[in-house]
Short mmCIF file of C-alpha atoms and ligand atoms in Angstrom, two decimals:
data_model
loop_
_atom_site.label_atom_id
_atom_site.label_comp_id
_atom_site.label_asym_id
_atom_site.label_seq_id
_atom_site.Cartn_x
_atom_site.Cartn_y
_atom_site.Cartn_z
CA UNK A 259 -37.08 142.76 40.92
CA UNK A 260 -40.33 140.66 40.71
CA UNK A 261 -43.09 143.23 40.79
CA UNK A 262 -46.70 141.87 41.75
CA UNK A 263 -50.10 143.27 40.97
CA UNK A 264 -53.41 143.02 42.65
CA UNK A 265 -56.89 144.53 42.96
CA UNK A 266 -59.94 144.92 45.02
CA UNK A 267 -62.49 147.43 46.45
CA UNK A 268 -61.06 146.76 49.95
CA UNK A 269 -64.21 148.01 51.59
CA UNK A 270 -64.27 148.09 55.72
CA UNK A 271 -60.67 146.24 55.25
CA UNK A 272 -61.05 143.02 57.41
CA UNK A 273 -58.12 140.24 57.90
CA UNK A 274 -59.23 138.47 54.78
CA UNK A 275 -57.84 141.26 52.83
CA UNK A 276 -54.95 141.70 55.04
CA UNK A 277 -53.92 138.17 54.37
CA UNK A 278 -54.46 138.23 50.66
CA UNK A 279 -52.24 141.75 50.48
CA UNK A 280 -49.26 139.80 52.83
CA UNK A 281 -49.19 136.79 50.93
CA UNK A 282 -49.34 138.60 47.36
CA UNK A 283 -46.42 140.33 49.00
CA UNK A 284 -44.32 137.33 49.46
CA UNK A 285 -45.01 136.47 45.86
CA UNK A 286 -42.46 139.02 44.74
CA UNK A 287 -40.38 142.41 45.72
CA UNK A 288 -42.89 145.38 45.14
CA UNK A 289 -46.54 145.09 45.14
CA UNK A 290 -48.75 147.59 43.43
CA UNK A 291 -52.38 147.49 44.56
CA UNK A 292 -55.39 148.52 42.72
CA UNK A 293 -58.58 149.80 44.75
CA UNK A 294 -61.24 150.53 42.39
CA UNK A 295 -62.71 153.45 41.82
CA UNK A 296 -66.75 153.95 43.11
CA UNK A 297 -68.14 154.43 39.47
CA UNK A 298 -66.15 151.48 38.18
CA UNK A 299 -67.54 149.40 41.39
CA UNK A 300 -71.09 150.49 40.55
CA UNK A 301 -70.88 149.60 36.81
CA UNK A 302 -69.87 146.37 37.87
CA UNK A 303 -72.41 146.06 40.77
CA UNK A 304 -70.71 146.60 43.80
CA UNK A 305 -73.00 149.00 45.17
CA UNK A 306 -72.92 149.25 48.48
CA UNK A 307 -69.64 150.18 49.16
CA UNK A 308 -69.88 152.10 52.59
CA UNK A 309 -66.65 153.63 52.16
CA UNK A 310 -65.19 156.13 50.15
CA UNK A 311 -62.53 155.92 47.58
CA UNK A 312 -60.04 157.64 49.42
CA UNK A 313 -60.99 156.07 53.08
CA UNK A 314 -60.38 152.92 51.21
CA UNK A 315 -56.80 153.68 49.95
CA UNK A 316 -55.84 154.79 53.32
CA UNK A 317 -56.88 152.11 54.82
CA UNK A 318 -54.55 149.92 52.35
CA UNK A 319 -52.01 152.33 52.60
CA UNK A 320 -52.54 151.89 56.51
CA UNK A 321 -50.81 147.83 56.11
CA UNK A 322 -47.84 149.10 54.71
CA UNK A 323 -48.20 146.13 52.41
CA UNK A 324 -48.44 148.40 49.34
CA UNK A 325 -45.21 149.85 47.63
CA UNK A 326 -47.56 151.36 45.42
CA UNK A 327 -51.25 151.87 44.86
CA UNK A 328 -53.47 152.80 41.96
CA UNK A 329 -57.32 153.29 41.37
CA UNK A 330 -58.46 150.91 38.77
CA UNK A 331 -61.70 153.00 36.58
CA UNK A 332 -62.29 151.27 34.15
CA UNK A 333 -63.43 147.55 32.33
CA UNK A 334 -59.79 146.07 31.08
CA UNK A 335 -57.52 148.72 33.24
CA UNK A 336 -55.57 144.99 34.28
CA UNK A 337 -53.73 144.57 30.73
CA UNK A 338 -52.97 148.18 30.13
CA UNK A 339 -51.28 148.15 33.70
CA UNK A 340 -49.54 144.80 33.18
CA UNK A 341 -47.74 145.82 30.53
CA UNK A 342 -47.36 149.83 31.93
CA UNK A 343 -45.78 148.91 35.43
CA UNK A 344 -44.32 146.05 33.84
CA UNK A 345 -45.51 143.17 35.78
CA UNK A 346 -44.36 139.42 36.41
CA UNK A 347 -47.51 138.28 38.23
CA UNK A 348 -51.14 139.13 39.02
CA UNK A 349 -52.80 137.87 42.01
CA UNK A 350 -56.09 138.13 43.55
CA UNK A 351 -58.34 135.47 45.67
CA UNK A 352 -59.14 131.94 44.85
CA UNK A 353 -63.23 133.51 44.53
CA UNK A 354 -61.84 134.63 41.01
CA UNK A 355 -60.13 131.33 39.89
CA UNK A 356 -60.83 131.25 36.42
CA UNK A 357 -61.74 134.86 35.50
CA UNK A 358 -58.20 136.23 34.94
CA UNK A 359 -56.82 133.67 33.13
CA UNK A 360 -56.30 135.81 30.02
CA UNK A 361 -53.94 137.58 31.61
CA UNK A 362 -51.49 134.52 31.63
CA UNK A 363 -50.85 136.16 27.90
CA UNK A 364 -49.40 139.28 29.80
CA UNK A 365 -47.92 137.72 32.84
CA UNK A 366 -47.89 134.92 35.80
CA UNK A 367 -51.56 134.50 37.37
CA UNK A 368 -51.73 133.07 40.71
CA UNK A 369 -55.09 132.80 43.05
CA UNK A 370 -54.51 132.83 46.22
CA UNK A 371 -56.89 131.09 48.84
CA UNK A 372 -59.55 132.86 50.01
CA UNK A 373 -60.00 133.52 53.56
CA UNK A 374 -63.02 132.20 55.11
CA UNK A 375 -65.78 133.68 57.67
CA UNK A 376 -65.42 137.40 56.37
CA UNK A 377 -66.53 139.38 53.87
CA UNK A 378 -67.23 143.12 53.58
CA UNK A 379 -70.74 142.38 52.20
CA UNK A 380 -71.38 139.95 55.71
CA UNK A 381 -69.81 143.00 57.76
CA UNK A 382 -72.55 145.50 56.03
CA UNK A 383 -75.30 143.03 56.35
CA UNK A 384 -74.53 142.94 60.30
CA UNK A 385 -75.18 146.73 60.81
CA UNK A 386 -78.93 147.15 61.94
CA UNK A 387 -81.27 146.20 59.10
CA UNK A 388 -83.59 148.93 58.35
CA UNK A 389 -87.64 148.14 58.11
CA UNK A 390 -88.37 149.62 55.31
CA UNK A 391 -92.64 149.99 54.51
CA UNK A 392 -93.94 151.00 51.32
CA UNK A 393 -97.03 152.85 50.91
CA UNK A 394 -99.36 153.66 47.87
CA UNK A 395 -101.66 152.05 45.11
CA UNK A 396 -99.05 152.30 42.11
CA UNK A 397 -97.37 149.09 40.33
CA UNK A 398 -94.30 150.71 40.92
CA UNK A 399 -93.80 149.82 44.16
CA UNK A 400 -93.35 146.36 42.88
CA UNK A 401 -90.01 147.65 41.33
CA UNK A 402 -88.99 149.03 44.40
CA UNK A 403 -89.42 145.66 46.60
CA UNK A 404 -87.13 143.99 43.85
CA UNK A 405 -84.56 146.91 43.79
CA UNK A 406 -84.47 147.13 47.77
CA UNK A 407 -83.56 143.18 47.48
CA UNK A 408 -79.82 144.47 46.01
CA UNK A 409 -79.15 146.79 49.01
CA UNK A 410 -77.66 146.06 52.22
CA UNK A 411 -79.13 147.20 55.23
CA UNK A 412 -82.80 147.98 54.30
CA UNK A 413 -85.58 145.32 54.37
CA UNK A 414 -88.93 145.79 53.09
CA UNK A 415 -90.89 144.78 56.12
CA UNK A 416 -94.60 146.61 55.58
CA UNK A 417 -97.21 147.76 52.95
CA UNK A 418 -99.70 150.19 53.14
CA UNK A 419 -102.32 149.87 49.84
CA UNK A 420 -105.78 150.35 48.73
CA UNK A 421 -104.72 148.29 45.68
CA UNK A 422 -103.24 145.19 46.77
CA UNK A 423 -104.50 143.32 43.69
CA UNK A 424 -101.61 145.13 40.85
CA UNK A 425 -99.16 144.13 43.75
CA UNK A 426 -97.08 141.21 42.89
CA UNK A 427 -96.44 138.00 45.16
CA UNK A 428 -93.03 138.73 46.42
CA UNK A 429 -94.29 141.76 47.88
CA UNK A 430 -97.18 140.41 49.16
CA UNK A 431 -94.78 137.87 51.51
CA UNK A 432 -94.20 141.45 53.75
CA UNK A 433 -94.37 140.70 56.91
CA UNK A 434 -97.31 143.21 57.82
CA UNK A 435 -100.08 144.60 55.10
CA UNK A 436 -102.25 147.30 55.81
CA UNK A 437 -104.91 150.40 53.80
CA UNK A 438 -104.41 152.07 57.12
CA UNK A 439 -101.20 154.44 56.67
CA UNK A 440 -101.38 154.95 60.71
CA UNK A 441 -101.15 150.96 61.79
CA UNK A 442 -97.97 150.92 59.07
CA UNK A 443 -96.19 153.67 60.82
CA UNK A 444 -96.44 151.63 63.84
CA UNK A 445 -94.42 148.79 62.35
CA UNK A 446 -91.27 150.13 60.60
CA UNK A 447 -88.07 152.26 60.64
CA UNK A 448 -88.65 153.94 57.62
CA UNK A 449 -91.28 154.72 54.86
CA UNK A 450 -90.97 155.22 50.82
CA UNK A 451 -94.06 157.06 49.72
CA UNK A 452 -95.51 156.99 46.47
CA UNK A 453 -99.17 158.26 47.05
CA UNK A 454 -100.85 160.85 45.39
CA UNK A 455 -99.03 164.05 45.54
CA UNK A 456 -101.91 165.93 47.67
CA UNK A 457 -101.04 163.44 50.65
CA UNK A 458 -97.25 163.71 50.41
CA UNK A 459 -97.23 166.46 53.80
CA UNK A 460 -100.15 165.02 55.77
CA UNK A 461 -98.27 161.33 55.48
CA UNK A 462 -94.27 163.03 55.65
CA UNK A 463 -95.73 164.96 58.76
CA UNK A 464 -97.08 161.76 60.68
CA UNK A 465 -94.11 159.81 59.45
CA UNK A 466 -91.60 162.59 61.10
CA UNK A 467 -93.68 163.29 63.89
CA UNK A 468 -93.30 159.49 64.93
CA UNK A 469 -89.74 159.22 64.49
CA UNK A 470 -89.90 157.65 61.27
CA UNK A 471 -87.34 158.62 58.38
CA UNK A 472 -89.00 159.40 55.00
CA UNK A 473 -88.38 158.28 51.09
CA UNK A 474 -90.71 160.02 49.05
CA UNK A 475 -91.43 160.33 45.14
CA UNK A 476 -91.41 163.83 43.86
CA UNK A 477 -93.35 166.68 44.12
CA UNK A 478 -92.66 166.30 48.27
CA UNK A 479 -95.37 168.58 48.86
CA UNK A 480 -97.56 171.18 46.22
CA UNK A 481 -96.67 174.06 48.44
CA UNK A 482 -92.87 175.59 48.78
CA UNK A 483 -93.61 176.56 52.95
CA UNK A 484 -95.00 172.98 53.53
CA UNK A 485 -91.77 171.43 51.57
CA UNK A 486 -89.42 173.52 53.87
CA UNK A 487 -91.37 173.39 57.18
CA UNK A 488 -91.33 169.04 56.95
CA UNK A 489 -87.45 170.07 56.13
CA UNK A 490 -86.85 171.92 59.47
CA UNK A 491 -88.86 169.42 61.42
CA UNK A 492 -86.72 166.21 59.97
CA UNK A 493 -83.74 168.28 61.09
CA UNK A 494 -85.31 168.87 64.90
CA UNK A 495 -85.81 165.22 64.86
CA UNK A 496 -82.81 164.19 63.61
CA UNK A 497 -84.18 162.37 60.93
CA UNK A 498 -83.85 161.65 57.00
CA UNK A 499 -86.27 163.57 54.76
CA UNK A 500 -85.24 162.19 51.04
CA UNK A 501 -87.31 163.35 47.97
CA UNK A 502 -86.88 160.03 45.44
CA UNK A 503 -86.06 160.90 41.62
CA UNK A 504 -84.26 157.74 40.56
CA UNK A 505 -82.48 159.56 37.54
CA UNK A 506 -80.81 161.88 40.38
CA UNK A 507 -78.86 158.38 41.25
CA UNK A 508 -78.20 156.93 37.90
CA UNK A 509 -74.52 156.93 37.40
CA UNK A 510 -74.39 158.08 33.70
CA UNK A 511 -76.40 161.04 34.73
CA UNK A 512 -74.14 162.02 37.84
CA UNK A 513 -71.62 161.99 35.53
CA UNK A 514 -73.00 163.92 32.78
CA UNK A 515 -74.08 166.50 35.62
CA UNK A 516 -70.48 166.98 37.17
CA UNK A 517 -68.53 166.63 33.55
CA UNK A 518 -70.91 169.82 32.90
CA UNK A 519 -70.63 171.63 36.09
CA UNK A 520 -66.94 171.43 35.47
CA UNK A 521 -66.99 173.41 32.55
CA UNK A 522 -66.90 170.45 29.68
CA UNK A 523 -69.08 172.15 27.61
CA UNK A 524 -68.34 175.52 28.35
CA UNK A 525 -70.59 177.75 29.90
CA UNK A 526 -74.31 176.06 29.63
CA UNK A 527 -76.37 177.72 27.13
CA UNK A 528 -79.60 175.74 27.34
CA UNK A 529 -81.53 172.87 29.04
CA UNK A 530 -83.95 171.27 26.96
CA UNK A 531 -85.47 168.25 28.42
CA UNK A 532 -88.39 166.02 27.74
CA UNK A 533 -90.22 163.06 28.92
CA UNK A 534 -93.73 162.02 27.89
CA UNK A 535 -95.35 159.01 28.41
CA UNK A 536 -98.94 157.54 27.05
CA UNK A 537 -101.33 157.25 30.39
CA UNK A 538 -100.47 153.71 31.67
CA UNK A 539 -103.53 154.28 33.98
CA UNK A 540 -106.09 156.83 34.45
CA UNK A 541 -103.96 159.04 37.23
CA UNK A 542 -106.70 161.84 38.26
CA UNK A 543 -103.83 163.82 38.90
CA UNK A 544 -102.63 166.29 36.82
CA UNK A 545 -99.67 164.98 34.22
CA UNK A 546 -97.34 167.34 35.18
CA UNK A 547 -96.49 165.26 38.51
CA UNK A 548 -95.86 162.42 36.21
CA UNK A 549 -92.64 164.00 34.62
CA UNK A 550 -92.22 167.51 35.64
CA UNK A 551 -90.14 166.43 38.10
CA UNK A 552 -87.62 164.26 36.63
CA UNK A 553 -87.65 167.08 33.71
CA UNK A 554 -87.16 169.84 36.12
CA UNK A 555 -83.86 168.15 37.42
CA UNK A 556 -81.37 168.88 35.02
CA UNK A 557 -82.82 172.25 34.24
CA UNK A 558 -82.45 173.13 38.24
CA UNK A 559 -79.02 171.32 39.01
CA UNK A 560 -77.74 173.00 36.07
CA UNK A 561 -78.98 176.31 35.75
CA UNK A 562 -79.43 176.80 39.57
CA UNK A 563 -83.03 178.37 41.53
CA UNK A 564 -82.56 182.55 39.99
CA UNK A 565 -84.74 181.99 37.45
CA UNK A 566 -86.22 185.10 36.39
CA UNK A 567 -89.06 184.59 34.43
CA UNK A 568 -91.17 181.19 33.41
CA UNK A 569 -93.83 180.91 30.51
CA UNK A 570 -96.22 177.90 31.13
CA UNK A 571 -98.73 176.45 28.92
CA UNK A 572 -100.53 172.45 29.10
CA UNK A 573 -102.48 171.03 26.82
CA UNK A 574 -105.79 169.63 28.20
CA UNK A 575 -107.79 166.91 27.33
CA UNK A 576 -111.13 167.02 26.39
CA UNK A 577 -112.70 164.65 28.64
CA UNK A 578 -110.44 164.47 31.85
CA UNK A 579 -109.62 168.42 31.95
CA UNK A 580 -106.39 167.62 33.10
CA UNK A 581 -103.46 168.50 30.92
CA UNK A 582 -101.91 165.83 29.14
CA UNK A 583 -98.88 167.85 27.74
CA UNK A 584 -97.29 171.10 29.48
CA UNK A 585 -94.38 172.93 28.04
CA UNK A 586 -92.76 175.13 30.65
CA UNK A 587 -89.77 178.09 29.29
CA UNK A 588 -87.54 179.43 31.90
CA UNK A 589 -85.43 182.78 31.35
CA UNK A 590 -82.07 183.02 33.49
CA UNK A 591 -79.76 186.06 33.29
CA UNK A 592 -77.85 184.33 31.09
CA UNK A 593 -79.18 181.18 29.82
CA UNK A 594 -82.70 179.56 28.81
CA UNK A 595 -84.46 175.90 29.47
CA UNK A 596 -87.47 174.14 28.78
CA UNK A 597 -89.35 171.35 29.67
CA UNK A 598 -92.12 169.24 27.61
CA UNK A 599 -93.74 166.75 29.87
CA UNK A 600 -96.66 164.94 29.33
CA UNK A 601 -98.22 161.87 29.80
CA UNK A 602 -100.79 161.50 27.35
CA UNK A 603 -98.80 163.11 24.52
CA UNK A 604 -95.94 160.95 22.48
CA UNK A 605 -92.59 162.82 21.69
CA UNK A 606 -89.23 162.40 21.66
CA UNK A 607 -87.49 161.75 25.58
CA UNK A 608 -84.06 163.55 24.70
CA UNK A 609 -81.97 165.63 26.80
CA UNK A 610 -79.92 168.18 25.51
CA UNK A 611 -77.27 170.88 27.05
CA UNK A 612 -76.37 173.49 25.22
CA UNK A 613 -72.94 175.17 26.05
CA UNK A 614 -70.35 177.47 24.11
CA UNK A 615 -67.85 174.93 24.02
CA UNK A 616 -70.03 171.85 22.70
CA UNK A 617 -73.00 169.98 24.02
CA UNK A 618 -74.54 167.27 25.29
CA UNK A 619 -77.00 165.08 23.81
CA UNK A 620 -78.75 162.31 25.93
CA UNK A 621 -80.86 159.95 23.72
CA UNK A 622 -84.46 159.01 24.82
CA UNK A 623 -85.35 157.41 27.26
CA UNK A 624 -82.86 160.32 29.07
CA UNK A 625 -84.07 159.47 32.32
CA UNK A 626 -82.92 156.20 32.52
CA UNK A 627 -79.96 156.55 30.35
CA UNK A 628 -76.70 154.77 30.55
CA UNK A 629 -75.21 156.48 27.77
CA UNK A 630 -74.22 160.34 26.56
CA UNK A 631 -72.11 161.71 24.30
CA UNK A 632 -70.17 165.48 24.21
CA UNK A 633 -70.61 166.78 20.45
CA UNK A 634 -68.26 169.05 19.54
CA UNK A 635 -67.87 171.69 15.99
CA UNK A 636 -64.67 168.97 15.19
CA UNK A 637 -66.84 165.77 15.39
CA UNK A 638 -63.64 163.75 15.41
CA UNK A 639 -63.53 165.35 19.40
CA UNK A 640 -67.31 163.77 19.87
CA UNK A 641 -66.90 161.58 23.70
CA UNK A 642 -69.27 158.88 24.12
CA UNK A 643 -69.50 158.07 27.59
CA UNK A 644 -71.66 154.60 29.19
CA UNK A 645 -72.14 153.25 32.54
CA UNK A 646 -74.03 150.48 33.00
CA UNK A 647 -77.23 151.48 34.52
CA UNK A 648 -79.15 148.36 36.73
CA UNK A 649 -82.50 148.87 37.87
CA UNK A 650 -83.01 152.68 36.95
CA UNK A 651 -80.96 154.18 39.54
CA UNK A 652 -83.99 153.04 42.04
CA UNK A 653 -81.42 150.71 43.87
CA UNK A 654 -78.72 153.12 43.87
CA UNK A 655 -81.55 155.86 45.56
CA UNK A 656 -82.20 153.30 48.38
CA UNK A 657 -78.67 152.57 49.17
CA UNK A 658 -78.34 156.41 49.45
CA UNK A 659 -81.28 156.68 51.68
CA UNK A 660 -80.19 153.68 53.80
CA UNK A 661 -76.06 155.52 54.27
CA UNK A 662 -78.05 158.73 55.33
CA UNK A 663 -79.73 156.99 57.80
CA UNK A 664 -76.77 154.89 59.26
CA UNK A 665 -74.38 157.86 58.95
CA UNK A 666 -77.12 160.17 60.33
CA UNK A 667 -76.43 162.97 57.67
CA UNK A 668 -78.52 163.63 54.21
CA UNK A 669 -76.14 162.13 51.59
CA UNK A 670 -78.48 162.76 48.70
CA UNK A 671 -77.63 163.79 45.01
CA UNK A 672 -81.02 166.10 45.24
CA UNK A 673 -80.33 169.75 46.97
CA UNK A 674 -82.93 170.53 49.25
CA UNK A 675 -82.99 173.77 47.28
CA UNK A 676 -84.08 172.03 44.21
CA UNK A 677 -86.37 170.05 45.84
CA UNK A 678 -87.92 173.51 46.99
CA UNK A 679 -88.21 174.86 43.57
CA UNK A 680 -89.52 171.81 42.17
CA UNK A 681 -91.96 172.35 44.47
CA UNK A 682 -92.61 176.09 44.14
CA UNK A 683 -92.68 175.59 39.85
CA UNK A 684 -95.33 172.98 40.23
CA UNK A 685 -97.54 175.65 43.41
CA UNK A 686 -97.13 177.51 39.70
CA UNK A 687 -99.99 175.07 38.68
CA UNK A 688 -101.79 174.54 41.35
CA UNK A 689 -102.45 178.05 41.34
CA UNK A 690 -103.43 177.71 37.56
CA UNK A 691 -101.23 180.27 36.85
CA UNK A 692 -100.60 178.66 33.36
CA UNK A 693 -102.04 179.11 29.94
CA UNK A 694 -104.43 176.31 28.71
CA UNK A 695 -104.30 175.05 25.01
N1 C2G B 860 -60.37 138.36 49.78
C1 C2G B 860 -59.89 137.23 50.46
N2 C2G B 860 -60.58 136.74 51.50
C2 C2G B 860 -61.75 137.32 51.89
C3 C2G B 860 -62.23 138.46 51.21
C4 C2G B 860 -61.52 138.97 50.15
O1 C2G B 860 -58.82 136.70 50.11
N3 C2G B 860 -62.44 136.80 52.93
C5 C2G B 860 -59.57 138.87 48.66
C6 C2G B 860 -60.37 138.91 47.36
O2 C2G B 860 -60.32 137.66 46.70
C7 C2G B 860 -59.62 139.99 46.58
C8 C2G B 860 -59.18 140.95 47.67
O3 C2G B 860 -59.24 140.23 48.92
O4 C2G B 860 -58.48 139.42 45.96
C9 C2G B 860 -60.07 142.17 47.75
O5 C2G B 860 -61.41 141.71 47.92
P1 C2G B 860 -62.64 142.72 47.62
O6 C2G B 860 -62.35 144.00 48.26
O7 C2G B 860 -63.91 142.01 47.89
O8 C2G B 860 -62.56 143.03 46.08
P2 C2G B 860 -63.00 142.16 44.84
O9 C2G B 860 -64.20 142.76 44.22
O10 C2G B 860 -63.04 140.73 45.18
O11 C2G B 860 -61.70 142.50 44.00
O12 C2G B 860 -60.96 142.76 39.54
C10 C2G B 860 -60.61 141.96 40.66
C11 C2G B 860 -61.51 142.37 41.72
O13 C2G B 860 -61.39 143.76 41.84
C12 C2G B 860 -61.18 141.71 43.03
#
């Protein structure tokens, strides 16, 4: 019995895939196909799959050209398969000639032709474009018009700045600029807002109230009943309401998050997380919005909202009485956190989870990590685990954003719940109810 592999993502199956799957068939007696897993797709920059895992092997299973199929995770799966199902030839399309060759050592390789005129990336690309407009005087929207370029369905169409001169050329080619938030609303599907925090629910408001769906950096609001009420009316309007903290959507920390929540480490102990930065520009807001809530993340998805008690103090500068460092304990019934943000303060951006089973330890920069590791007593049991991180997790945010919209259903990694007590821990400080060092 000849026994043929191949692999692909197999995304919105089209006749392209049908055709390579019949004629890999007639290469042999069984064929085993290998749809790869979402993680393994991101790491290798597929990522904007609209389909599931599972919707995808169903729809393979669905030819009946499959005698067998198998979910290919990892960088190198091909050889340990090869030689496991004991195979006589791999196939795939003649867009890979050239890139399996090695695997001649293991068994046959033959490319088959490619069919032309369809792809899954041309079938995403058809589904209504989204105009996308930025708004707000920070540098980083520069990142975001270069990380929107990777995701299908979005288009950055507008700007809205007081600052246009830190913007760079390619987002200066927009199609329509503005300083008047108003006129932009006027001219796109969506907005991503990164303004200062105090204008988050006056601009989310407007946005919703015009039909608009909303990206927006973190804190959404300073005031828990605002946060909720813009909640509530994106959900009368049937719109997207998406609070943007790019390490929510980086893969290594999903992972970390759900390898914990399962019980990896044992039951979790502690959260300590920090993230400090040296003022890259004279913000007259208060540092806390710079990291709390990227810090605040972890410490909320993991330790959930019942927090009983916090303890907050901030360091302020002389000159700008703003603080430049806050530390901020929390007591839970049965665990502790703590957060040291700053950004005017230099220390050390690790991220560590305690548990009674082992830990894990996330090496600075945390936030933007591609890499953790679960430390155990036995070190010989240490797991190091890396997924290639591009861009942040910013493009991996948008492409979320863009499937809620076209699926008309919030399919973000940020509860709405912690986005509320994000929101309510920071109130903490507008209120001043913190001690000043
Ligand atoms: N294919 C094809 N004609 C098309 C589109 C795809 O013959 N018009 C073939 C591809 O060459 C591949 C298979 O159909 O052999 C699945 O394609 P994709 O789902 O795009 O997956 P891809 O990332 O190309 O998978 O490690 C090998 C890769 O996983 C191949």
């Amino acid at each position: 019995m000849i026994k043929v592999i191949t692999y692909g993502t197999y995304d919105l199956l089209h006749h392209g895939h049908i055709r390579l799957l019949e004629r890999a068939k007639a290469l042999g007696d069984y064929l085993i196909v290998g749809v790869t897993a979402d993680d393994f797709d991101k790491t290798r920059g597929k990522i904007n799959v609209q389909q599931s895992l599972i919707e995808r092997i169903e729809a393979v299973k669905a030819t009946g050209l499959a005698d067998e199929i198998i979910i290919e995770e990892y960088e190198g799966q091909k050889i340990d398969d090869i030689k496991k199902y004991d195979i006589d030839i791999f196939t795939v399309g003649s867009d890979w000639v050239g890139k399996f060759d090695y695997l001649n050592e293991y068994c046959e390789v033959v490319y088959l032709e490619r069919t032309k005129g369809i792809s899954s990336s041309e079938l995403r690309e058809e589904k209504r474009s989204i105009h996308l407009g930025l708004v707000g005087n920070s540098s980083f929207l520069n990142k975001v018009k270069d990380e929107a370029e990777y995701v299908n369905g979005i288009q950055i169409s507008a700007l809205c700045t007081d600052n246009l001169n830190i913007m760079s050329d390619e987002i200066k080619k927009v199609d329509f600029i503005t300083n008047d938030y108003f006129k932009l609303i006027n001219n796109v599907d969506a907005v991503y807002i990164r303004s200062l925090p105090n204008m988050h629910y006056d601009q989310i408001k407007y946005a919703l109230n015009n039909g608009k769906h909303v990206l927006c950096e973190s804190p959404l609001t300073l005031d828990e009943k605002q946060t909720m009420e813009l909640f509530e009316l994106a959900k009368s309007k049937n719109l997207i309401l998406m609070e943007a903290i790019k390490t929510a959507y980086a893969t290594a920390y999903r992972r970390l998050l759900l390898l914990v929540k399962s019980g990896k480490i044992g039951d979790i102990v502690s959260v300590d997380a920090t993230c400090t930065s040296l003022k890259n520009n004279d913000n007259d807001w208060p540092g806390i919005y710079e990291w709390g809530p990227t810090a605040l993340l972890p410490v909320l998805q993991m330790l959930g909202s019942n927090c009983k008690d916090y303890r907050i103090v901030s360091h302020i500068d002389k000159n700008t009485q703003l603080d430049n460092f806050t530390k901020i304990d929390f007591l839970y019934e049965h665990s502790v956190a703590s957060i040291k943000v700053g950004d005017g303060v230099k220390s050390e951006g690790q991220l560590i989870i305690s548990g009674t089973k082992a830990y894990v330890y996330v090496p600075a920069p945390w936030w933007k990590t591609d890499y953790f590791e679960i430390r155990y007593e036995n070190q010989n049991n240490n797991q190091r685990y890396f997924y290639r991180l591009e861009g942040e997790g910013i493009r991996h945010e948008l492409v979320s954003f863009v499937k809620s919209i076209e699926n008309n259903i919030y399919l973000g990694n940020i509860d709405i719940i912690v986005t509320r007590d994000i929101t309510k821990i920071l109130n903490f400080f507008e209120k001043g109810i913190y001690q000043k060092i």
